[in-house]
Short mmCIF file of C-alpha atoms and ligand atoms in Angstrom, two decimals:
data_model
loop_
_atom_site.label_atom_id
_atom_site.label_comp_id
_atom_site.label_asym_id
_atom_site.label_seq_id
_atom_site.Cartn_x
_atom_site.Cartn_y
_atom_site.Cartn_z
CA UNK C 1106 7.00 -49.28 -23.21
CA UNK C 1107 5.48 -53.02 -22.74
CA UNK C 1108 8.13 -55.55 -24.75
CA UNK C 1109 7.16 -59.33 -24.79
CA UNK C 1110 8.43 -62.33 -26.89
CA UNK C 1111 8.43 -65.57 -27.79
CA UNK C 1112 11.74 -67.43 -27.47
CA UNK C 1113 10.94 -70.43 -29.28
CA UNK C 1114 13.32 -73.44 -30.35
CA UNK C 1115 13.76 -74.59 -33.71
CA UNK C 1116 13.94 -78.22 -32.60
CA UNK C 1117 10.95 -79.76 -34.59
CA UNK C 1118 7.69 -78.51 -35.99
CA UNK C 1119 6.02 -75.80 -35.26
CA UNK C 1120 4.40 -76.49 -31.97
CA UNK C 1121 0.86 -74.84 -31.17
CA UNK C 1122 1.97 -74.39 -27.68
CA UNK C 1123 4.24 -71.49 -29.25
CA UNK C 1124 1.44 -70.42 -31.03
CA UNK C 1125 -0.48 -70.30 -27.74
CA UNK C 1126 2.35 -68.13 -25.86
CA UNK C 1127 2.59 -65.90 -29.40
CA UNK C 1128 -0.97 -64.90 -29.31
CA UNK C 1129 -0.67 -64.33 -25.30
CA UNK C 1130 2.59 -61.92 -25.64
CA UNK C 1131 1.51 -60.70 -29.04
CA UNK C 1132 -2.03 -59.50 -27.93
CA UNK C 1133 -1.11 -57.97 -24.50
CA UNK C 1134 2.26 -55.81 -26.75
CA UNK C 1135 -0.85 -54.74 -28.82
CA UNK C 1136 -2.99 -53.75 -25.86
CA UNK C 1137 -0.46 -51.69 -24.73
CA UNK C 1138 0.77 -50.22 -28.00
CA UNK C 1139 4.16 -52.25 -27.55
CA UNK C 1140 6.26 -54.58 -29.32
CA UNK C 1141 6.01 -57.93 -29.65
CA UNK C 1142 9.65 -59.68 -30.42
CA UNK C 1143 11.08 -63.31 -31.50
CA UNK C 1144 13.95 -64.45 -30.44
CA UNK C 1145 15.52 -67.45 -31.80
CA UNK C 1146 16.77 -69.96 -28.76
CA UNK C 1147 19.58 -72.48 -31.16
CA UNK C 1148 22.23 -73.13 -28.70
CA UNK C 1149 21.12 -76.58 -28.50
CA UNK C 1150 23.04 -77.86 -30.85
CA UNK C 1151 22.09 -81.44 -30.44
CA UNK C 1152 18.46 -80.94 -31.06
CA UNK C 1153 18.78 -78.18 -34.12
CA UNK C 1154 16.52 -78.81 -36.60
CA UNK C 1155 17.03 -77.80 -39.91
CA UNK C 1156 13.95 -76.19 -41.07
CA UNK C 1157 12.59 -75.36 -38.21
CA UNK C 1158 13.20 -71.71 -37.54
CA UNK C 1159 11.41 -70.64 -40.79
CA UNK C 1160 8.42 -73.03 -40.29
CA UNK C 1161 8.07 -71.35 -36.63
CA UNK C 1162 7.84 -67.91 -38.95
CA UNK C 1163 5.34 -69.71 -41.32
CA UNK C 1164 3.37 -70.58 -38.25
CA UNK C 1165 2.70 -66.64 -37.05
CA UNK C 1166 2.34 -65.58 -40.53
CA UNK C 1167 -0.32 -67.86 -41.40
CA UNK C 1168 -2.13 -66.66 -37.73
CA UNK C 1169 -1.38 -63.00 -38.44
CA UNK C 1170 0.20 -62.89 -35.16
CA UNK C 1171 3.13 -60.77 -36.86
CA UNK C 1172 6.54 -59.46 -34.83
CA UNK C 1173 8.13 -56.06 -34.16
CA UNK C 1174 11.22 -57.38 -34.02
CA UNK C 1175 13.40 -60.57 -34.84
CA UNK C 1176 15.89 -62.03 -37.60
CA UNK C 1177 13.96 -61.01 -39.96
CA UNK C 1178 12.44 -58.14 -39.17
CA UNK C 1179 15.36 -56.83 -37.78
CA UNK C 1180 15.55 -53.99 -35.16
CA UNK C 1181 17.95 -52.42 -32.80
CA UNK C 1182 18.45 -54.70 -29.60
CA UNK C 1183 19.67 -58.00 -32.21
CA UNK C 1184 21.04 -60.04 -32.91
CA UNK C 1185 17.90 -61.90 -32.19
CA UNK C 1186 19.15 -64.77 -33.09
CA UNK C 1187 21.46 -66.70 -29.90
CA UNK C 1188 23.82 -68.83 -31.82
CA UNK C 1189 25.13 -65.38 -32.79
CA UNK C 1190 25.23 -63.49 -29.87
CA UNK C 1191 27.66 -66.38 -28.44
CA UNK C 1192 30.26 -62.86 -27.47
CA UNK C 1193 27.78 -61.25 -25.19
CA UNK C 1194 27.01 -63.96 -23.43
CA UNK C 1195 30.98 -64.49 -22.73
CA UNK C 1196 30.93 -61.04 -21.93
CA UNK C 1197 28.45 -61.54 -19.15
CA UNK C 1198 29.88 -65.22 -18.06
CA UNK C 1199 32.88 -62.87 -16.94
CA UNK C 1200 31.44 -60.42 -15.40
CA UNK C 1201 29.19 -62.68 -13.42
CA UNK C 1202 32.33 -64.90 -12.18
CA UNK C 1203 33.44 -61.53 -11.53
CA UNK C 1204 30.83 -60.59 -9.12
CA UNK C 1205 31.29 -64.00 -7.73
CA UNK C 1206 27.63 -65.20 -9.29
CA UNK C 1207 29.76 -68.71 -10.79
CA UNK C 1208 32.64 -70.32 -10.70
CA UNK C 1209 33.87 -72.45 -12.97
CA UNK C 1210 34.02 -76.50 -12.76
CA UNK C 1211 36.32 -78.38 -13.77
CA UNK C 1212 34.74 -81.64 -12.80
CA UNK C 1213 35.29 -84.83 -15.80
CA UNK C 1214 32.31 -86.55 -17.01
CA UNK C 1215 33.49 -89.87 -15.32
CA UNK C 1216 33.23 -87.88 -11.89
CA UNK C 1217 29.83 -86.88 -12.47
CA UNK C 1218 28.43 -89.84 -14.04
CA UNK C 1219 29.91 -91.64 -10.23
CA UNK C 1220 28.53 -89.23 -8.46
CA UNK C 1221 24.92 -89.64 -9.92
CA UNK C 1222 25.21 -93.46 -9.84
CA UNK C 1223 25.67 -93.23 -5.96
CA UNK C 1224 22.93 -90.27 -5.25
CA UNK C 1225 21.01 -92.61 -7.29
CA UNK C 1226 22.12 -95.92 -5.13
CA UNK C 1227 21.30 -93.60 -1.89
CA UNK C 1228 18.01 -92.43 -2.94
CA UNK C 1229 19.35 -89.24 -2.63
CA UNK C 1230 18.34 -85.98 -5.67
CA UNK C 1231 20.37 -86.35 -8.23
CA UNK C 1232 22.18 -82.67 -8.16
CA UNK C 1233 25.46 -81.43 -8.38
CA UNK C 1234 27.46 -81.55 -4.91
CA UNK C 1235 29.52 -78.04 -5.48
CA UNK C 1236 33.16 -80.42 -5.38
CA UNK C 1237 33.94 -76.75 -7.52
CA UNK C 1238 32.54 -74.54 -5.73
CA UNK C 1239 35.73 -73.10 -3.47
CA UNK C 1240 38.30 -73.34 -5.65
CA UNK C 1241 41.02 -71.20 -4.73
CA UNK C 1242 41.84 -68.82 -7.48
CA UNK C 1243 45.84 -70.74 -8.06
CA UNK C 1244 43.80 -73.96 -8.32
CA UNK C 1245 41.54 -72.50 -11.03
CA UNK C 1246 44.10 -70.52 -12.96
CA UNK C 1247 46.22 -73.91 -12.98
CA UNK C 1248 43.26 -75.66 -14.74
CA UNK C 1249 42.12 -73.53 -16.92
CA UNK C 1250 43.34 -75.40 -20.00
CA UNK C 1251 41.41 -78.43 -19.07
CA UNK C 1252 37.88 -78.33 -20.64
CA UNK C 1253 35.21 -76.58 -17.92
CA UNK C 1254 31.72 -75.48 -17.67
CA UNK C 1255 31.13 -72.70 -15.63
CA UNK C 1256 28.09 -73.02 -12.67
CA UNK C 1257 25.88 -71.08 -11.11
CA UNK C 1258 26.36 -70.23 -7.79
CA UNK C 1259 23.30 -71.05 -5.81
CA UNK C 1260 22.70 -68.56 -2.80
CA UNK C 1261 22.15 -71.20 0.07
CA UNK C 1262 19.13 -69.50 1.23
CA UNK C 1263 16.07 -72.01 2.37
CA UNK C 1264 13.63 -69.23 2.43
CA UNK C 1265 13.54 -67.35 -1.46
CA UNK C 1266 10.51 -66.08 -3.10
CA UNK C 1267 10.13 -65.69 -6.53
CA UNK C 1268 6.85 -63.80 -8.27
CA UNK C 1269 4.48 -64.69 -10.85
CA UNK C 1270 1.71 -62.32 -12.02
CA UNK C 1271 -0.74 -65.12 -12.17
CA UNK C 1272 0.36 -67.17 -9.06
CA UNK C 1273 1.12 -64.78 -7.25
CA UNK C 1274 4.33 -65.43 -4.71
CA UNK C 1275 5.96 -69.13 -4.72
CA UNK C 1276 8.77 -70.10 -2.07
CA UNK C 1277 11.38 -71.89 -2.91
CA UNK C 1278 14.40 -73.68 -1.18
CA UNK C 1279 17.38 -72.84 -2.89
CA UNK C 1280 19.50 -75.24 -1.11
CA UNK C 1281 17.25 -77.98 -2.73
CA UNK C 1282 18.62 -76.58 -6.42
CA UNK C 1283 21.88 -77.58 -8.03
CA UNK C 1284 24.68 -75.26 -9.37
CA UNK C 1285 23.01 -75.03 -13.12
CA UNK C 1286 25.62 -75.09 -16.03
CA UNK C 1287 24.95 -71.81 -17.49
CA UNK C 1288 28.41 -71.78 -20.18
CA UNK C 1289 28.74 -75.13 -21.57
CA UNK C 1290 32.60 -76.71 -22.10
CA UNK C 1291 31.67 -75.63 -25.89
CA UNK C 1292 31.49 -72.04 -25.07
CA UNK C 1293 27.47 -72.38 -25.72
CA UNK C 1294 25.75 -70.61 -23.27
CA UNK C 1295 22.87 -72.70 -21.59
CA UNK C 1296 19.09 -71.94 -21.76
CA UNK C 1297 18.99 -70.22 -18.44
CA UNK C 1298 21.96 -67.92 -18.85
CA UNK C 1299 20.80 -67.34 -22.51
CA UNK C 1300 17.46 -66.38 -21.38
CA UNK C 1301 18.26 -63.72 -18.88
CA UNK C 1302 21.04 -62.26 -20.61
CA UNK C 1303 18.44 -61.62 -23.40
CA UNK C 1304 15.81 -60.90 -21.72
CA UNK C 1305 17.47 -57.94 -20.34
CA UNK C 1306 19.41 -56.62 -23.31
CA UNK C 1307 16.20 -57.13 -25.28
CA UNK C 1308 13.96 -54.90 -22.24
CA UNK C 1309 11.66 -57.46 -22.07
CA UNK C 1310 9.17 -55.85 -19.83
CA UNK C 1311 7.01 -58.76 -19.40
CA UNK C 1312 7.91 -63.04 -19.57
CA UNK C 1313 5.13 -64.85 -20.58
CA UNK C 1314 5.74 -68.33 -21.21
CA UNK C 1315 4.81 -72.06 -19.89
CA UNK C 1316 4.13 -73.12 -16.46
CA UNK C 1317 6.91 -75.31 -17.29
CA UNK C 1318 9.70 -73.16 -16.70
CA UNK C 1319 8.43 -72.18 -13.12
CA UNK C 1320 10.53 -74.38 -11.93
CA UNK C 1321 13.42 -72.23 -13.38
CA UNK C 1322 12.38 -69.39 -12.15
CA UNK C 1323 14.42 -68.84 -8.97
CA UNK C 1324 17.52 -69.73 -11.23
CA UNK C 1325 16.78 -66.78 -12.95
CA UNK C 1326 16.11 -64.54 -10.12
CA UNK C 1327 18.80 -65.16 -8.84
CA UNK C 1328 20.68 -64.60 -12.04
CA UNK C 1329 18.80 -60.71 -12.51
CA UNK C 1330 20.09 -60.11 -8.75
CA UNK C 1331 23.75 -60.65 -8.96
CA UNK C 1332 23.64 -58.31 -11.82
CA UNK C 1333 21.47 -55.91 -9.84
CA UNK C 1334 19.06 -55.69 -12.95
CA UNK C 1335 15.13 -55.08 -12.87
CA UNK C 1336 13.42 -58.36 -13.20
CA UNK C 1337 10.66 -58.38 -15.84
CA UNK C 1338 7.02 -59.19 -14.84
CA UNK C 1339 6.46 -63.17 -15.27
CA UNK C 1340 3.71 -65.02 -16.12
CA UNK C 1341 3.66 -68.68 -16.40
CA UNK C 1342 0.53 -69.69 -18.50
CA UNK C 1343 -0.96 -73.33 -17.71
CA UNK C 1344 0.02 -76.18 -19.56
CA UNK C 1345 -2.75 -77.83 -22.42
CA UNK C 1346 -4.14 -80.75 -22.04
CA UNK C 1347 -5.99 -83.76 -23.40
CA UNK C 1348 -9.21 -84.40 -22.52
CA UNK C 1349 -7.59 -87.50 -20.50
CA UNK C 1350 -5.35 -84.64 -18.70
CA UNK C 1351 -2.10 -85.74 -20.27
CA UNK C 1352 -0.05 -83.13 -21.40
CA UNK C 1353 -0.61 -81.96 -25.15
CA UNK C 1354 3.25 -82.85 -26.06
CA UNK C 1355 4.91 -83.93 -29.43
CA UNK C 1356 3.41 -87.63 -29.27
CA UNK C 1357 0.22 -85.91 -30.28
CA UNK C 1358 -0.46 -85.02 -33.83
CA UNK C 1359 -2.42 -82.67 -33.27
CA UNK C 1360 0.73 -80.35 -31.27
CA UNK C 1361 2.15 -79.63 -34.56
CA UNK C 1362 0.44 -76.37 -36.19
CA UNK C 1363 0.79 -77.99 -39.70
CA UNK C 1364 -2.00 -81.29 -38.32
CA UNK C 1365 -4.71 -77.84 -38.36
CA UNK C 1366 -3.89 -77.00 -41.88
CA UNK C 1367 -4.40 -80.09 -43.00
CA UNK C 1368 -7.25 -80.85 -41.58
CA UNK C 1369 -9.07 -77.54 -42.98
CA UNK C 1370 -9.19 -75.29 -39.37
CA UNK C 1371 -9.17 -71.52 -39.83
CA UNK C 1372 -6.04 -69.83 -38.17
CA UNK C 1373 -8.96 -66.97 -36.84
CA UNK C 1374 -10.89 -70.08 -35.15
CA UNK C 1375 -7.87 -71.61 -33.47
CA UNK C 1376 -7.14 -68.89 -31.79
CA UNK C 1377 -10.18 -67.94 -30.40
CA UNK C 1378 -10.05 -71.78 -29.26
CA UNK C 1379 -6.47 -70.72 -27.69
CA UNK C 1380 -7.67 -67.54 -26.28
CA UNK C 1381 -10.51 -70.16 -24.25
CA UNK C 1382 -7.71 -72.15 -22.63
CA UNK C 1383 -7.06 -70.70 -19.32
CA UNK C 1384 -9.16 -67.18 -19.82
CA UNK C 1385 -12.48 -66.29 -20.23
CA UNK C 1386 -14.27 -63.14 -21.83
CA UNK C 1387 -15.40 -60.74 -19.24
CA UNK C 1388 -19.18 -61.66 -20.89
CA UNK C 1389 -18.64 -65.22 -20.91
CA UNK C 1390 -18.67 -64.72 -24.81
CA UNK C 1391 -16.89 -67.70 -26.76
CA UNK C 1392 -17.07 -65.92 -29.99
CA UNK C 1393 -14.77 -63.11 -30.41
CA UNK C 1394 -11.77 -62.22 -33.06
CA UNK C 1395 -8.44 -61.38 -32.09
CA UNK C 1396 -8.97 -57.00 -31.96
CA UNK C 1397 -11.57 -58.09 -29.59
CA UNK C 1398 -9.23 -59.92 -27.42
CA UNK C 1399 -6.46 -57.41 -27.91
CA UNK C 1400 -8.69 -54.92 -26.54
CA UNK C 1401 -9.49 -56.88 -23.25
CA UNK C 1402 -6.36 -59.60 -22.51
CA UNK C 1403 -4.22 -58.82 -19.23
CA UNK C 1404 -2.13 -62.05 -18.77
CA UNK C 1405 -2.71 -61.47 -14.91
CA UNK C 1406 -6.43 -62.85 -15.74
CA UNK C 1407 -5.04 -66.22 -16.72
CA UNK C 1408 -6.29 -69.40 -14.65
CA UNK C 1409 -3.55 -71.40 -13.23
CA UNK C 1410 -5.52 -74.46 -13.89
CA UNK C 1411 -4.72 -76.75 -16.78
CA UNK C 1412 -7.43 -75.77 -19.43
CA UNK C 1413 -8.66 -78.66 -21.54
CA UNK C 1414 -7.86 -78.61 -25.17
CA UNK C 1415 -11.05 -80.41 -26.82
CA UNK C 1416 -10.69 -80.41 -30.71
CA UNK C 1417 -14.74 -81.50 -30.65
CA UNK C 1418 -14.91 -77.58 -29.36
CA UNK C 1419 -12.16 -76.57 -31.88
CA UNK C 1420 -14.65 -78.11 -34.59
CA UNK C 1421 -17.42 -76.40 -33.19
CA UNK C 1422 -16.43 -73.18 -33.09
CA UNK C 1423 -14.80 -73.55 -36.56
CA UNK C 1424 -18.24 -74.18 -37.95
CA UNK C 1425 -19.46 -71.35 -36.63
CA UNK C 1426 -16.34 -68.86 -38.17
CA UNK C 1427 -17.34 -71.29 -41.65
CA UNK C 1428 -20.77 -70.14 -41.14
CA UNK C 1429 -20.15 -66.42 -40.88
CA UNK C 1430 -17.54 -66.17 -43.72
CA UNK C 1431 -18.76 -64.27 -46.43
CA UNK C 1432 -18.76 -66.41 -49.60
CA UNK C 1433 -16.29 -65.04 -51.63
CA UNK C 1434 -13.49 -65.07 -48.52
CA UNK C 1435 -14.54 -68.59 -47.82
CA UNK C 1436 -14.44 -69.53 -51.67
CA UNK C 1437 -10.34 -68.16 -51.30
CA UNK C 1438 -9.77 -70.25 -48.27
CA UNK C 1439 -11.36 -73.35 -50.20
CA UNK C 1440 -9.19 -73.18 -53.48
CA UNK C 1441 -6.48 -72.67 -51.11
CA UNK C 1442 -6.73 -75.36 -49.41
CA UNK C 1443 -7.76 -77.74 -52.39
CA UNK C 1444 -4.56 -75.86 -54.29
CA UNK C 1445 -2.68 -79.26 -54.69
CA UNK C 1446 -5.22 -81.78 -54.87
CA UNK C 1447 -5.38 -81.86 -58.68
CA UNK C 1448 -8.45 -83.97 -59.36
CA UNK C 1449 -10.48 -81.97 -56.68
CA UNK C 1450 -9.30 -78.30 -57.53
CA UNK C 1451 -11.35 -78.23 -61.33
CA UNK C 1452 -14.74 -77.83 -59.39
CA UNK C 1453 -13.77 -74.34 -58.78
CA UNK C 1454 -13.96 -73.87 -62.44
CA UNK C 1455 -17.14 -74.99 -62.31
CA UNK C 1456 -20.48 -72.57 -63.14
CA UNK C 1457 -22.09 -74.07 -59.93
CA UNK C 1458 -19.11 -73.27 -57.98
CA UNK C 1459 -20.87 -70.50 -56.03
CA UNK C 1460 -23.77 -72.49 -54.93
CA UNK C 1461 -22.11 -75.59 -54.09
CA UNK C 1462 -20.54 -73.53 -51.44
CA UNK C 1463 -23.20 -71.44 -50.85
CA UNK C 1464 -25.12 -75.02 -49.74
CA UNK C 1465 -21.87 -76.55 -47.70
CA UNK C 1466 -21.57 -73.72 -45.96
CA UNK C 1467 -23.96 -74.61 -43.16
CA UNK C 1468 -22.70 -78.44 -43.50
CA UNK C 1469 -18.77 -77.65 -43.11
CA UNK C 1470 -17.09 -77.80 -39.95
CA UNK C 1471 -13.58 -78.25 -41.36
CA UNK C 1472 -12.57 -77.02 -44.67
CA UNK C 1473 -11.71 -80.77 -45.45
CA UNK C 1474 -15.19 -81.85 -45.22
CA UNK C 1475 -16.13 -79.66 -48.74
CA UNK C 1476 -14.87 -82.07 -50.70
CA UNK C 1477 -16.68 -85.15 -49.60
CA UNK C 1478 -19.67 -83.10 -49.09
CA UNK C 1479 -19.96 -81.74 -52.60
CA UNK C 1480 -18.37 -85.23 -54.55
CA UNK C 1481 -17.10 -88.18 -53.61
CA UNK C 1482 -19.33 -90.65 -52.20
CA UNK C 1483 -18.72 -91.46 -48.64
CA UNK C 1484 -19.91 -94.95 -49.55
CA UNK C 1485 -20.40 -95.95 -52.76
CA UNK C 1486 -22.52 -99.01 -53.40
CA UNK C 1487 -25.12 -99.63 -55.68
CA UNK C 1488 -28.73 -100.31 -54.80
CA UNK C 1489 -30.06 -103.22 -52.75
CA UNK C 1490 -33.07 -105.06 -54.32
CA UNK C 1491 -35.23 -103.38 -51.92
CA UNK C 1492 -33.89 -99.69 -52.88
CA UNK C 1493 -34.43 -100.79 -56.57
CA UNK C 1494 -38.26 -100.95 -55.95
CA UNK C 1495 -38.25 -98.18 -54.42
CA UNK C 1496 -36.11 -96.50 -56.32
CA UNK C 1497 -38.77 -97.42 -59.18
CA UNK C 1498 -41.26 -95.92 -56.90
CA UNK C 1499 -40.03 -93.00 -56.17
CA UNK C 1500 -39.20 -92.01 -60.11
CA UNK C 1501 -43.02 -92.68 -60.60
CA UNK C 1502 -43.72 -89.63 -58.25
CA UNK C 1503 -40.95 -87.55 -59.60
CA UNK C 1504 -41.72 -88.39 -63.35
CA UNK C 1505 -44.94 -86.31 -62.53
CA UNK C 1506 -43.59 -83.17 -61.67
CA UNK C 1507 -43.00 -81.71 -64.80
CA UNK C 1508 -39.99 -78.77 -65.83
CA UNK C 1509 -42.02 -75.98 -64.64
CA UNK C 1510 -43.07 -77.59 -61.43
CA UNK C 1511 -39.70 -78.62 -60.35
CA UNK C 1512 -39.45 -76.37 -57.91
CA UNK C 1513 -38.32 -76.38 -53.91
CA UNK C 1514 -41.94 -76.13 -52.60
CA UNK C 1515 -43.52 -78.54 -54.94
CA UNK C 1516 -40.62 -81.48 -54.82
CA UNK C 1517 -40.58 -81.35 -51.14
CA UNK C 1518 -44.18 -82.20 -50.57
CA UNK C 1519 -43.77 -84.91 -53.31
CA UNK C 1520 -41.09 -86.41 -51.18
CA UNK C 1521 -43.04 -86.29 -48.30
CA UNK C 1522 -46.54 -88.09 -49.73
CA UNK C 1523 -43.47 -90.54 -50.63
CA UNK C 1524 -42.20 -90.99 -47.28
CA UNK C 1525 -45.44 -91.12 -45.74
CA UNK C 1526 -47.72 -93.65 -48.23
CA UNK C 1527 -44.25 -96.00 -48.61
CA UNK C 1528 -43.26 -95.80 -45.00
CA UNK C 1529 -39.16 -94.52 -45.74
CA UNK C 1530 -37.47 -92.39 -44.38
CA UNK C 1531 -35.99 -89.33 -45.46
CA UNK C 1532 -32.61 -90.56 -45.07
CA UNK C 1533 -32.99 -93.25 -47.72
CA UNK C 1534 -34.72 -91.11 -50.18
CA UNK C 1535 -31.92 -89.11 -50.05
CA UNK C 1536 -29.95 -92.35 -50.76
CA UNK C 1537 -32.41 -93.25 -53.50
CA UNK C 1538 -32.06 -89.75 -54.82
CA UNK C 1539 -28.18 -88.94 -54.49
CA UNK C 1540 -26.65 -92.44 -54.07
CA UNK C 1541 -25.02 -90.78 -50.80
CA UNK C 1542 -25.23 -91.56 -47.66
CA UNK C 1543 -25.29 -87.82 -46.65
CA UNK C 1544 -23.82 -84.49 -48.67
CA UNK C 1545 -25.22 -81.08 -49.24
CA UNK C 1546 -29.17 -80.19 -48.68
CA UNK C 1547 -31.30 -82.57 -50.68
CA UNK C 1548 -34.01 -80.22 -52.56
CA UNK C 1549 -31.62 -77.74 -53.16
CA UNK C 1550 -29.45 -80.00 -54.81
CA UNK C 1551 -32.12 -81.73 -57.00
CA UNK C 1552 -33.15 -77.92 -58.17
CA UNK C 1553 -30.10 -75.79 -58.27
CA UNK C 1554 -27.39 -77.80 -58.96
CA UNK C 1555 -28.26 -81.50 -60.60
CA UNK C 1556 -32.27 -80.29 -62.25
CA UNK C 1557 -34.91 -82.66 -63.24
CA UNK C 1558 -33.28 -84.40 -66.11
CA UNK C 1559 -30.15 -85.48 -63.81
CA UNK C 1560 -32.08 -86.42 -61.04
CA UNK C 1561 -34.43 -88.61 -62.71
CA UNK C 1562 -31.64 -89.91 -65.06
CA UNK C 1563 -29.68 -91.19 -62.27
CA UNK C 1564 -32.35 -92.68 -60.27
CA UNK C 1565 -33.63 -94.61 -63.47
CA UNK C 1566 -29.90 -96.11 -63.83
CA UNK C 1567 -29.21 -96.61 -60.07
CA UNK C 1568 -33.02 -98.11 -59.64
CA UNK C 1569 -32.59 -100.84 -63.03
CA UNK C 1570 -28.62 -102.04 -62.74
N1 LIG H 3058 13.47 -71.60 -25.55
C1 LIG H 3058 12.45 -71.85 -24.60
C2 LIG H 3058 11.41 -72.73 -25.27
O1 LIG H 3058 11.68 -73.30 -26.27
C3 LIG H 3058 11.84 -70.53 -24.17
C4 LIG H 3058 11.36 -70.51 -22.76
C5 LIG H 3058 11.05 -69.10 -22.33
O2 LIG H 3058 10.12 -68.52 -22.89
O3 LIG H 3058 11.73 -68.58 -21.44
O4 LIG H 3058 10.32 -72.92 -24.81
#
């Protein structure tokens, strides 16, 4: 049975990278009628965050990208969770020293900070030089009172190959790696002893996660063969980036998930966007929902290549999932959105409500672009002496049309004798007319929503103050 997860950190906001590896393991469990599991990684202490684990949970529920398995959905290979699993992984620390996989260090801090100072001075990597390393088992048991970490014991093999199911085989030099920490001198386990523990407990099939922890890789090779355990499949996914190829890290606003709520995106748009990054539809289609991708994603399809995360595109294609939203689902999403903005939220009580959306549907690329569509001048100013006359003008022509003839067909023509005979174009009649530089569909507007009294009663005002 295919098992992936997320093992995400709750040392900030939630990040959309994580979102980007969810929909990734999530989609291929699905494919395969597996399970999709979160585990919590909080043994670094120093960069907890309060908060953060249940915004990380707010984050998949609001994409529907929902777990099998985790703290809170519980299930039988827990606690998923590693600040309290702290037991197994001493458990395993022993075993591993055991099997002669680490050995424990007893170096002081003052030793190592010297020795990095002169690797430093040399030009030499700054790594761990193994002073630990042969310890004879009376030195060790004589120290064990003193605080210690305990190390990884690096195979010193120049020639190791590691696998990943996008990459395919990398080499590495393992003599070039230091002698990780993997059980800290506070009994915390460290990321990579965490991870592989877990990952095996947990029979996580497949490891798909961020070309960043490539370079960790053979660390945890190495880890799965002194246990003698199967190694799950892993897939390093490529980093996003800016359009300036700079990584998309926590400097950006737009990393944290929260920047796409409030800025109106729809979770369903975002990650088709994320689905884009690094994979591509067998069709070349750019428009397709997440059963769609379920149906097709193999994480061995992924493009090493760092895709290009363009929010114009993000925009784009969030226009388009606007666009096809039936009206009542988009009319949700809107008082949603508007919820806490007091002065805004009364238009939904409004009889017009329906239309108004009906008309910024094809205008909205962002959910945050209703309101300024629909009511709030982008730039309010009054006329110039110039717009007054024409202003003036242009009620002449529209004092003509009388109540029956106010109607789409008719107006439109009368706007365009306007335009023509006065030599204006349309984009200050709709000025004249709206006292907006741009908002929903002119005619439309003048019929549907405002009618003939408004419209002339506010061009009379605008055209004499
Ligand atoms: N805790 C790591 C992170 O925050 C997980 C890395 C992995 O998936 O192995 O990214």
């Amino acid at each position: 049975m295919v098992r992936t997860r997320i093992a995400p950190s709750p040392t900030g906001f939630p990040h959309i990278g994580t979102v980007y590896q969810a929909l990734f393991n999530y989609s291929f469990a699905k494919r395969n009628k597996g399970l999709f599991i979160v585990r919590i990684e909080d043994t670094d202490r120093a960069r907890f965050v309060e908060g953060a684990e249940e915004k990380i949970f707010e984050a998949l529920d609001w994409f529907g990208l929902s777990e099998n398995e985790s703290v809170r959905a519980g299930g039988e290979l827990g606690p998923y969770k590693q600040s309290e699993r702290l037991e197994i992984y001493k458990k395993f620390a022993k075993e591993l020293n055991e099997l002669g996989g680490a050995y424990y260090c007893f170096c002081t801090k003052e030793r190592l900070d010297a020795l990095r100072s002169a690797q430093h001075a040399a030009k030499q990597p700054i790594m761990y030089d193994g002073q630990c390393r042969d310890l004879t088992k009376e030195e060790i048991g004589s120290k064990m009172d003193e605080p210690h970490v305990l190390r990884l014991k690096i195979p010193q093999t120049q020639k190791f190959t590691v696998t990943d199911g996008i990459r395919g085989d990398i080499e590495f030099d393992l003599t070039l790696l230091e002698d990780s920490v993997l059980i800290k001198s506070d009994g915390f386990p460290t990321y990579h002893f965490a991870v592989v523990i877990d990952d095996h407990l947990m029979e996580i099939t497949h490891v798909i996660r961020g070309e960043e922890w490539i370079s960790s890789l053979p660390k945890h090779v190495v880890l799965y063969d002194y246990f003698g355990w199967q190694k799950p499949l892993f897939y390093h996914t490529p980093n996003l980036r800016n359009p300036d190829k700079s990584k998309l890290s926590k400097r950006h606003g737009h990393a944290n998930v929260d920047w796409y709520k409030d800025e109106g995106f729809l979770s369903e748009a975002i990650l088709n966007f994320l689905a884009l990054m690094g994979w591509s539809h067998p069709e070349q289609i750019e428009e397709f929902d997440l059963q769609e991708f379920i149906k097709l994603f193999d994480p061995k399809d992924l493009k090493p290549v760092g895709p290009v995360f363009d929010l114009t595109k993000l925009e784009w294609l969030n226009g388009i999932y606007i666009r096809k939203m039936p009206l009542e689902i988009l009319k949700k999403r809107l008082e949603k959105f508007y919820r806490n903005d007091r002065e805004f939220s009364v238009i939904f009580d409004s009889k017009h409500i329906d239309l108004l959306i009906g008309l910024a549907q094809s205008r909205m690329k962002k959910l945050s672009e209703f309101r300024n569509l629909v009511n709030a001048p982008q730039k309010q100013r009054g006329f110039t002496d110039e717009e007054k006359e024409q202003g003036k003008e242009l009620l002449n022509v529209l004092e003509k049309i009388n109540h029956t003839d106010w109607r789409e067909d008719i107006i439109l023509n009368h706007l365009k004798n306007f335009r023509d005979q006065n030599g204006v174009s349309m984009k200050t009649i709709y000025f004249l007319v709206t006292g907006k530089e741009q908002g929903l569909p002119l005619i439309e507007t003048m019929v549907k929503i405002e009618g003939r009294d408004q419209v002339l009663g506010s061009l009379r005002k605008r055209s004499n103050e």
